[in-house]
Short mmCIF file of C-alpha atoms and ligand atoms in Angstrom, two decimals:
data_model
loop_
_atom_site.label_atom_id
_atom_site.label_comp_id
_atom_site.label_asym_id
_atom_site.label_seq_id
_atom_site.Cartn_x
_atom_site.Cartn_y
_atom_site.Cartn_z
CA UNK A 1 126.56 34.16 -50.45
CA UNK A 2 128.36 32.63 -53.45
CA UNK A 3 126.54 30.30 -56.34
CA UNK A 4 129.32 27.93 -56.88
CA UNK A 5 127.50 26.01 -60.19
CA UNK A 6 126.44 28.62 -62.69
CA UNK A 7 126.64 28.57 -66.79
CA UNK A 8 127.26 32.43 -67.03
CA UNK A 9 128.47 31.81 -70.81
CA UNK A 10 127.73 34.00 -73.84
CA UNK A 11 125.77 30.77 -75.12
CA UNK A 12 122.66 31.85 -72.71
CA UNK A 13 123.52 35.50 -71.97
CA UNK A 14 123.39 38.37 -74.90
CA UNK A 15 125.58 41.32 -71.91
CA UNK A 16 127.77 39.34 -69.54
CA UNK A 17 129.29 42.91 -68.48
CA UNK A 18 125.47 43.42 -67.73
CA UNK A 19 124.70 39.64 -65.98
CA UNK A 20 127.81 40.60 -63.55
CA UNK A 21 126.82 43.76 -62.81
CA UNK A 22 123.26 42.08 -61.78
CA UNK A 23 125.25 39.90 -59.34
CA UNK A 24 126.35 42.47 -57.54
CA UNK A 25 124.14 43.84 -56.66
CA UNK A 26 122.36 41.35 -54.86
CA UNK A 27 125.68 40.77 -52.38
CA UNK A 28 126.84 37.76 -54.47
CA UNK A 29 130.69 37.75 -53.43
CA UNK A 30 131.20 34.84 -56.65
CA UNK A 31 131.36 32.34 -58.86
CA UNK A 32 131.89 29.96 -60.16
CA UNK A 33 131.47 29.01 -63.73
CA UNK A 34 131.73 25.88 -65.22
CA UNK A 35 132.64 24.76 -68.15
CA UNK A 36 130.73 21.55 -69.90
CA UNK A 37 132.77 21.94 -73.36
CA UNK A 38 136.06 22.35 -74.90
CA UNK A 39 134.65 25.72 -76.47
CA UNK A 40 133.08 26.99 -72.91
CA UNK A 41 135.92 25.79 -71.03
CA UNK A 42 137.79 28.45 -72.73
CA UNK A 43 135.58 30.96 -72.04
CA UNK A 44 135.65 29.94 -68.86
CA UNK A 45 139.56 31.01 -68.33
CA UNK A 46 138.08 34.43 -70.72
CA UNK A 47 135.87 35.34 -67.50
CA UNK A 48 138.03 34.76 -65.00
CA UNK A 49 140.62 36.32 -65.98
CA UNK A 50 138.09 39.93 -66.20
CA UNK A 51 136.03 40.34 -63.79
CA UNK A 52 137.42 40.27 -59.46
CA UNK A 53 133.51 37.73 -58.98
CA UNK A 54 134.57 35.69 -61.12
CA UNK A 55 135.97 31.73 -60.69
CA UNK A 56 135.82 28.96 -63.11
CA UNK A 57 135.24 25.10 -63.28
CA UNK A 58 136.58 23.10 -66.15
CA UNK A 59 135.62 19.63 -67.23
CA UNK A 60 133.74 17.93 -69.84
CA UNK A 61 130.76 17.02 -69.14
CA UNK A 62 128.75 13.75 -69.65
CA UNK A 63 126.26 14.25 -72.96
CA UNK A 64 129.28 16.63 -74.74
CA UNK A 65 132.17 13.57 -74.30
CA UNK A 66 131.54 13.88 -78.42
CA UNK A 67 134.23 15.90 -79.64
CA UNK A 68 135.88 14.79 -77.03
CA UNK A 69 139.49 12.35 -76.70
CA UNK A 70 141.98 11.41 -74.50
CA UNK A 71 144.27 14.02 -75.66
CA UNK A 72 141.95 16.32 -74.29
CA UNK A 73 142.44 15.85 -70.97
CA UNK A 74 145.40 18.00 -71.21
CA UNK A 75 143.91 21.30 -71.67
CA UNK A 76 142.08 20.86 -67.50
CA UNK A 77 145.83 20.09 -66.81
CA UNK A 78 146.88 23.18 -69.04
CA UNK A 79 144.90 24.63 -66.96
CA UNK A 80 144.52 23.79 -63.37
CA UNK A 81 147.20 25.40 -61.53
CA UNK A 82 144.92 28.69 -62.70
CA UNK A 83 144.52 30.35 -60.13
CA UNK A 84 141.07 30.78 -60.25
CA UNK A 85 140.16 27.67 -61.29
CA UNK A 86 138.72 27.20 -58.36
CA UNK A 87 137.56 23.15 -59.47
CA UNK A 88 137.65 20.01 -62.08
CA UNK A 89 133.59 20.14 -63.15
CA UNK A 90 131.22 18.94 -64.26
CA UNK A 91 131.88 16.40 -64.90
CA UNK A 92 130.27 13.25 -63.68
CA UNK A 93 127.86 10.64 -64.46
CA UNK A 94 124.47 11.07 -67.30
CA UNK A 95 122.27 7.80 -68.29
CA UNK A 96 119.03 10.01 -69.50
CA UNK A 97 119.25 10.06 -73.31
CA UNK A 98 118.90 6.17 -74.63
CA UNK A 99 121.66 6.96 -77.14
CA UNK A 100 124.20 6.51 -74.03
CA UNK A 101 127.79 6.01 -74.17
CA UNK A 102 128.36 4.44 -71.18
CA UNK A 103 131.91 3.37 -71.71
CA UNK A 104 133.02 6.39 -72.25
CA UNK A 105 131.11 8.37 -70.19
CA UNK A 106 132.82 5.94 -67.52
CA UNK A 107 136.34 6.18 -68.88
CA UNK A 108 136.75 10.29 -69.31
CA UNK A 109 134.18 10.79 -65.77
CA UNK A 110 137.94 8.37 -64.16
CA UNK A 111 139.72 10.49 -65.51
CA UNK A 112 138.99 13.68 -64.71
CA UNK A 113 139.13 12.46 -61.24
CA UNK A 114 142.32 11.28 -61.54
CA UNK A 115 142.89 14.42 -62.50
CA UNK A 116 141.26 15.80 -59.39
CA UNK A 117 143.77 13.65 -56.70
CA UNK A 118 147.01 14.66 -58.74
CA UNK A 119 146.11 18.44 -58.75
CA UNK A 120 144.18 17.91 -54.87
CA UNK A 121 141.41 19.61 -56.61
CA UNK A 122 137.81 19.48 -56.44
CA UNK A 123 135.66 18.80 -58.43
CA UNK A 124 131.53 19.34 -59.12
CA UNK A 125 129.74 16.41 -59.84
CA UNK A 126 126.70 15.96 -62.29
CA UNK A 127 125.26 12.90 -62.14
CA UNK A 128 121.18 12.65 -63.24
CA UNK A 129 119.63 9.10 -63.86
CA UNK A 130 122.83 7.53 -62.28
CA UNK A 131 123.50 7.98 -59.06
CA UNK A 132 124.59 3.72 -58.15
CA UNK A 133 127.94 4.16 -60.81
CA UNK A 134 128.42 7.47 -60.18
CA UNK A 135 129.13 6.52 -56.33
CA UNK A 136 130.83 3.95 -57.00
CA UNK A 137 132.89 5.67 -58.29
CA UNK A 138 133.36 8.38 -56.40
CA UNK A 139 133.94 6.10 -53.58
CA UNK A 140 137.64 4.73 -55.73
CA UNK A 141 139.61 8.02 -55.16
CA UNK A 142 140.48 10.21 -52.70
CA UNK A 143 138.78 13.07 -53.92
CA UNK A 144 136.30 15.97 -52.64
CA UNK A 145 133.65 17.89 -54.39
CA UNK A 146 129.63 18.72 -54.49
CA UNK A 147 126.72 16.58 -56.10
CA UNK A 148 125.40 19.46 -58.18
CA UNK A 149 121.54 20.17 -58.05
CA UNK A 150 121.47 17.39 -55.90
CA UNK A 151 118.39 15.09 -56.93
CA UNK A 152 119.22 11.52 -54.60
CA UNK A 153 117.39 10.27 -51.51
CA UNK A 154 118.57 11.46 -47.47
CA UNK A 155 119.50 7.69 -47.19
CA UNK A 156 121.96 8.12 -50.25
CA UNK A 157 123.10 12.13 -49.22
CA UNK A 158 124.87 10.24 -45.99
CA UNK A 159 126.72 8.42 -47.98
CA UNK A 160 127.76 11.39 -50.01
CA UNK A 161 128.58 12.78 -46.97
CA UNK A 162 130.15 10.16 -45.98
CA UNK A 163 132.76 10.37 -48.29
CA UNK A 164 133.52 14.31 -48.07
CA UNK A 165 131.30 15.61 -50.71
CA UNK A 166 128.79 18.51 -50.27
CA UNK A 167 125.70 18.73 -51.90
CA UNK A 168 124.96 21.55 -54.14
CA UNK A 169 121.59 22.63 -54.01
CA UNK A 170 118.89 24.82 -56.27
CA UNK A 171 115.86 26.61 -57.21
CA UNK A 172 114.06 22.95 -57.22
CA UNK A 173 114.63 23.24 -53.58
CA UNK A 174 111.67 26.04 -54.32
CA UNK A 175 109.54 23.84 -56.21
CA UNK A 176 105.72 23.04 -54.20
CA UNK A 177 106.67 19.21 -55.29
CA UNK A 178 109.89 18.90 -54.45
CA UNK A 179 109.31 17.10 -51.16
CA UNK A 180 112.51 14.58 -51.63
CA UNK A 181 115.39 17.74 -51.91
CA UNK A 182 112.89 19.28 -48.84
CA UNK A 183 113.37 16.18 -46.99
CA UNK A 184 116.96 15.86 -47.65
CA UNK A 185 117.96 19.58 -46.61
CA UNK A 186 116.13 19.46 -43.28
CA UNK A 187 117.73 16.70 -42.05
CA UNK A 188 121.49 17.48 -43.57
CA UNK A 189 123.22 19.46 -41.25
CA UNK A 190 124.33 23.33 -42.76
CA UNK A 191 128.12 22.74 -43.34
CA UNK A 192 127.07 20.11 -45.21
CA UNK A 193 125.33 21.45 -47.71
CA UNK A 194 126.32 24.25 -51.03
CA UNK A 195 124.21 27.45 -52.64
CA UNK A 196 123.76 27.62 -56.54
CA UNK A 197 121.30 27.90 -59.00
CA UNK A 198 122.94 26.09 -62.47
CA UNK A 199 121.86 29.71 -63.67
CA UNK A 200 120.70 30.00 -67.05
CA UNK A 201 118.35 26.79 -66.25
CA UNK A 202 116.71 25.34 -62.20
CA UNK A 203 115.11 29.64 -61.95
CA UNK A 204 113.56 29.76 -58.94
CA UNK A 205 110.58 30.52 -57.56
CA UNK A 206 109.06 33.30 -58.57
CA UNK A 207 110.32 33.69 -61.12
CA UNK A 208 110.12 29.24 -62.68
CA UNK A 209 109.75 29.32 -66.23
CA UNK A 210 112.05 32.26 -66.83
CA UNK A 211 116.27 32.72 -67.03
CA UNK A 212 117.78 31.72 -63.92
CA UNK A 213 120.92 33.81 -62.83
CA UNK A 214 123.25 34.52 -59.50
CA UNK A 215 121.17 37.06 -58.46
CA UNK A 216 118.46 35.47 -57.13
CA UNK A 217 120.78 33.20 -54.76
CA UNK A 218 118.94 34.79 -52.06
CA UNK A 219 115.50 33.11 -52.74
CA UNK A 220 117.28 29.29 -52.58
CA UNK A 221 119.11 30.85 -49.21
CA UNK A 222 115.85 31.85 -47.34
CA UNK A 223 114.29 28.88 -48.52
CA UNK A 224 116.47 26.96 -46.83
CA UNK A 225 116.62 29.00 -44.01
CA UNK A 226 112.37 28.57 -43.68
CA UNK A 227 112.65 24.75 -44.07
CA UNK A 228 115.59 24.58 -41.24
CA UNK A 229 114.35 27.38 -38.78
CA UNK A 230 117.04 29.31 -39.23
CA UNK A 231 118.10 33.07 -39.87
CA UNK A 232 118.45 34.24 -43.69
CA UNK A 233 121.90 35.19 -42.45
CA UNK A 234 122.79 31.93 -40.72
CA UNK A 235 121.90 29.65 -44.63
CA UNK A 236 124.58 33.03 -46.20
CA UNK A 237 126.92 32.47 -43.46
CA UNK A 238 127.90 28.94 -42.70
CA UNK A 239 126.97 27.91 -47.00
CA UNK A 240 129.83 30.62 -47.48
CA UNK A 241 132.55 29.07 -45.38
CA UNK A 242 131.74 25.66 -46.26
CA UNK A 243 132.30 27.01 -50.19
CA UNK A 244 135.15 28.84 -49.14
CA UNK A 245 136.51 25.40 -47.19
CA UNK A 246 136.07 23.56 -50.20
CA UNK A 247 137.73 25.92 -52.98
CA UNK A 248 139.50 28.00 -51.52
CA UNK A 249 138.93 31.56 -53.04
NI1 NI B 1 125.19 22.81 -64.78
#
């Protein structure tokens, strides 16, 4: 299994060596650590060179643009050809907060999509309360990627898939009241689904409320298997192939 979206960073975990050991013990083959700002993107570069199983995504998150200017994008261009940087992420739109600067978010979203297109790299998308604008902007670029922690409708899921995107499914799928996403997972072909934890957030049941970690990825895999009436092995195998095809590890 591969955790296609997590934040195993020193701002969240005291002992990264220990986390990596637990991840290996759980049989997780690779994790993609996503940066969200300049500081933790630099840490992502250090982590990918230190640990075999760690791959990275670098990018500027829509709610962390305060100190970001257009020159910062050079950092992505400079490091995007690193063998272990497999995507631009976590990027996207987040209109959740009242003080949202939509214009700035859209500008940086577009600029990062342009870089992805130029270097033929997939993108890892964050979209919160902004699904319509996310879709309309992605439609303008011929880029592939994943909608991390997909939380939209079945109808929108089908539209994103038509654009060439996969759906990142995480711990929420294990929550009792997560009706819509369960419906999406039941209906969408397994070939469009990626496993992810978004650690340290969105911890799956039965550990909800505690910090999340990539070693919990089997809980998500098994829940998808039971929703779709497939074996755990089948879901592990197909989602791993999906991740391999998209990120070209
Ligand atoms: Ni994330």
